[in-house]
Amino acid sequence: MDKRIIIGSDHAAFELKEKIKDQLSDLGYEVEDAGTYTTDSVNYADFGKKVAKAVSGGTYGRGILLCGTGLGMSIQANRYKGVRAALCSDIFSVRMSRRHNDANILVMGGRVVGDILAFELVKEWLDTPFEGGRHLDRIRTLDEIG
Ligand code: RB5
């Protein structure tokens, strides 16, 4: 299993990003931090692009994106081919995002979820496999335009 992952956030979720980095390290992951690196106000799209490009291009198989709501990051990330970014704030959605959608970016809102829930969501997302089967054709269809 690929134990490399890229993570990014804006200022609104900077603190949560730092805590999730520690969690990922504890779980044995090698973490690439795409920023932001301070709590100074930034444009979430710049960081969403960095992580989405890395996953779309295959440099990383998995990524995590965080902003205040998670909305801006998920909108940005899903513009990239091959990216399946799932904005989640509950365990069931996280589980299904892996089983059925093979989500390769987990997006969370730092102003929506608390730290402990975020850690549980991350762990479930990392540990849940894609079911494949009938879902393979469905996720391939996602990348077809029109
Ligand atoms: C920043 O204030 C906020 O707009 C951003 O973190 C995010 O929620 C955007 O979708």
mmCIF file of C-alpha atoms in Angstrom, residues 13-94:
data_model
loop_
_atom_site.group_PDB
_atom_site.id
_atom_site.type_symbol
_atom_site.label_atom_id
_atom_site.label_comp_id
_atom_site.label_asym_id
_atom_site.label_seq_id
_atom_site.Cartn_x
_atom_site.Cartn_y
_atom_site.Cartn_z
ATOM 1 C CA ALA A 13 -7.886 25.035 8.262
ATOM 2 C CA PHE A 14 -4.164 25.531 8.787
ATOM 3 C CA GLU A 15 -4.301 24.321 12.395
ATOM 4 C CA LEU A 16 -6.298 21.225 11.478
ATOM 5 C CA LYS A 17 -3.809 20.486 8.684
ATOM 6 C CA GLU A 18 -0.929 20.533 11.154
ATOM 7 C CA LYS A 19 -2.765 18.097 13.451
ATOM 8 C CA ILE A 20 -3.679 15.762 10.588
ATOM 9 C CA LYS A 21 -0.042 15.774 9.464
ATOM 10 C CA ASP A 22 0.908 14.482 12.917
ATOM 11 C CA GLN A 23 -1.814 11.835 12.701
ATOM 12 C CA LEU A 24 -0.595 10.725 9.273
ATOM 13 C CA SER A 25 3.010 10.528 10.460
ATOM 14 C CA ASP A 26 1.896 8.436 13.451
ATOM 15 C CA LEU A 27 0.130 6.123 10.992
ATOM 16 C CA GLY A 28 3.383 5.688 9.067
ATOM 17 C CA TYR A 29 2.643 8.002 6.143
ATOM 18 C CA GLU A 30 5.221 10.153 4.402
ATOM 19 C CA VAL A 31 3.441 13.505 4.101
ATOM 20 C CA GLU A 32 4.044 16.198 1.496
ATOM 21 C CA ASP A 33 2.733 19.538 2.753
ATOM 22 C CA ALA A 34 1.597 21.732 -0.157
ATOM 23 C CA GLY A 35 0.839 24.628 2.195
ATOM 24 C CA THR A 36 -0.387 26.989 3.357
ATOM 25 C CA TYR A 37 2.267 27.353 6.015
ATOM 26 C CA THR A 38 0.850 30.113 8.234
ATOM 27 C CA THR A 39 -2.527 31.461 9.346
ATOM 28 C CA ASP A 40 -2.185 34.476 7.014
ATOM 29 C CA SER A 41 -5.169 34.827 4.705
ATOM 30 C CA VAL A 42 -4.661 33.090 1.343
ATOM 31 C CA ASN A 43 -6.698 31.985 -1.671
ATOM 32 C CA TYR A 44 -7.774 28.378 -1.110
ATOM 33 C CA ALA A 45 -7.775 27.731 -4.869
ATOM 34 C CA ASP A 46 -3.973 28.031 -5.096
ATOM 35 C CA PHE A 47 -3.515 25.189 -2.624
ATOM 36 C CA GLY A 48 -6.357 23.126 -4.022
ATOM 37 C CA LYS A 49 -4.638 23.293 -7.418
ATOM 38 C CA LYS A 50 -1.308 22.108 -6.024
ATOM 39 C CA VAL A 51 -2.790 18.999 -4.443
ATOM 40 C CA ALA A 52 -5.199 18.253 -7.304
ATOM 41 C CA LYS A 53 -2.400 18.558 -9.895
ATOM 42 C CA ALA A 54 -0.215 16.152 -7.920
ATOM 43 C CA VAL A 55 -3.003 13.572 -7.743
ATOM 44 C CA SER A 56 -4.211 14.123 -11.309
ATOM 45 C CA GLY A 57 -0.662 13.737 -12.639
ATOM 46 C CA GLY A 58 -0.023 10.609 -10.596
ATOM 47 C CA THR A 59 2.743 12.028 -8.400
ATOM 48 C CA TYR A 60 0.570 11.106 -5.421
ATOM 49 C CA GLY A 61 -2.163 8.494 -5.292
ATOM 50 C CA ARG A 62 -4.001 10.200 -2.458
ATOM 51 C CA GLY A 63 -4.449 13.699 -1.096
ATOM 52 C CA ILE A 64 -6.268 15.596 1.629
ATOM 53 C CA LEU A 65 -7.623 19.133 1.231
ATOM 54 C CA LEU A 66 -8.977 21.380 3.954
ATOM 55 C CA CYS A 67 -10.527 24.828 3.977
ATOM 56 C CA GLY A 68 -13.167 26.511 6.132
ATOM 57 C CA THR A 69 -16.134 24.658 4.647
ATOM 58 C CA GLY A 70 -14.351 22.282 2.269
ATOM 59 C CA LEU A 71 -16.507 23.647 -0.537
ATOM 60 C CA GLY A 72 -13.965 25.770 -2.364
ATOM 61 C CA MET A 73 -11.359 23.012 -2.215
ATOM 62 C CA SER A 74 -13.731 20.343 -3.532
ATOM 63 C CA ILE A 75 -14.959 22.558 -6.368
ATOM 64 C CA GLN A 76 -11.362 23.305 -7.334
ATOM 65 C CA ALA A 77 -10.030 19.769 -7.044
ATOM 66 C CA ASN A 78 -12.793 18.161 -9.079
ATOM 67 C CA ARG A 79 -11.849 20.259 -12.132
ATOM 68 C CA TYR A 80 -8.782 18.067 -12.615
ATOM 69 C CA LYS A 81 -8.951 14.919 -14.728
ATOM 70 C CA GLY A 82 -8.813 11.752 -12.696
ATOM 71 C CA VAL A 83 -9.473 13.549 -9.435
ATOM 72 C CA ARG A 84 -12.357 12.271 -7.358
ATOM 73 C CA ALA A 85 -12.496 14.633 -4.412
ATOM 74 C CA ALA A 86 -15.068 13.820 -1.745
ATOM 75 C CA LEU A 87 -16.219 16.492 0.697
ATOM 76 C CA CYS A 88 -17.197 14.576 3.820
ATOM 77 C CA SER A 89 -18.199 15.285 7.397
ATOM 78 C CA ASP A 90 -19.606 11.887 8.412
ATOM 79 C CA ILE A 91 -18.269 8.349 8.591
ATOM 80 C CA PHE A 92 -20.839 6.820 6.237
ATOM 81 C CA SER A 93 -20.013 9.252 3.426
ATOM 82 C CA VAL A 94 -16.278 8.747 3.917
#
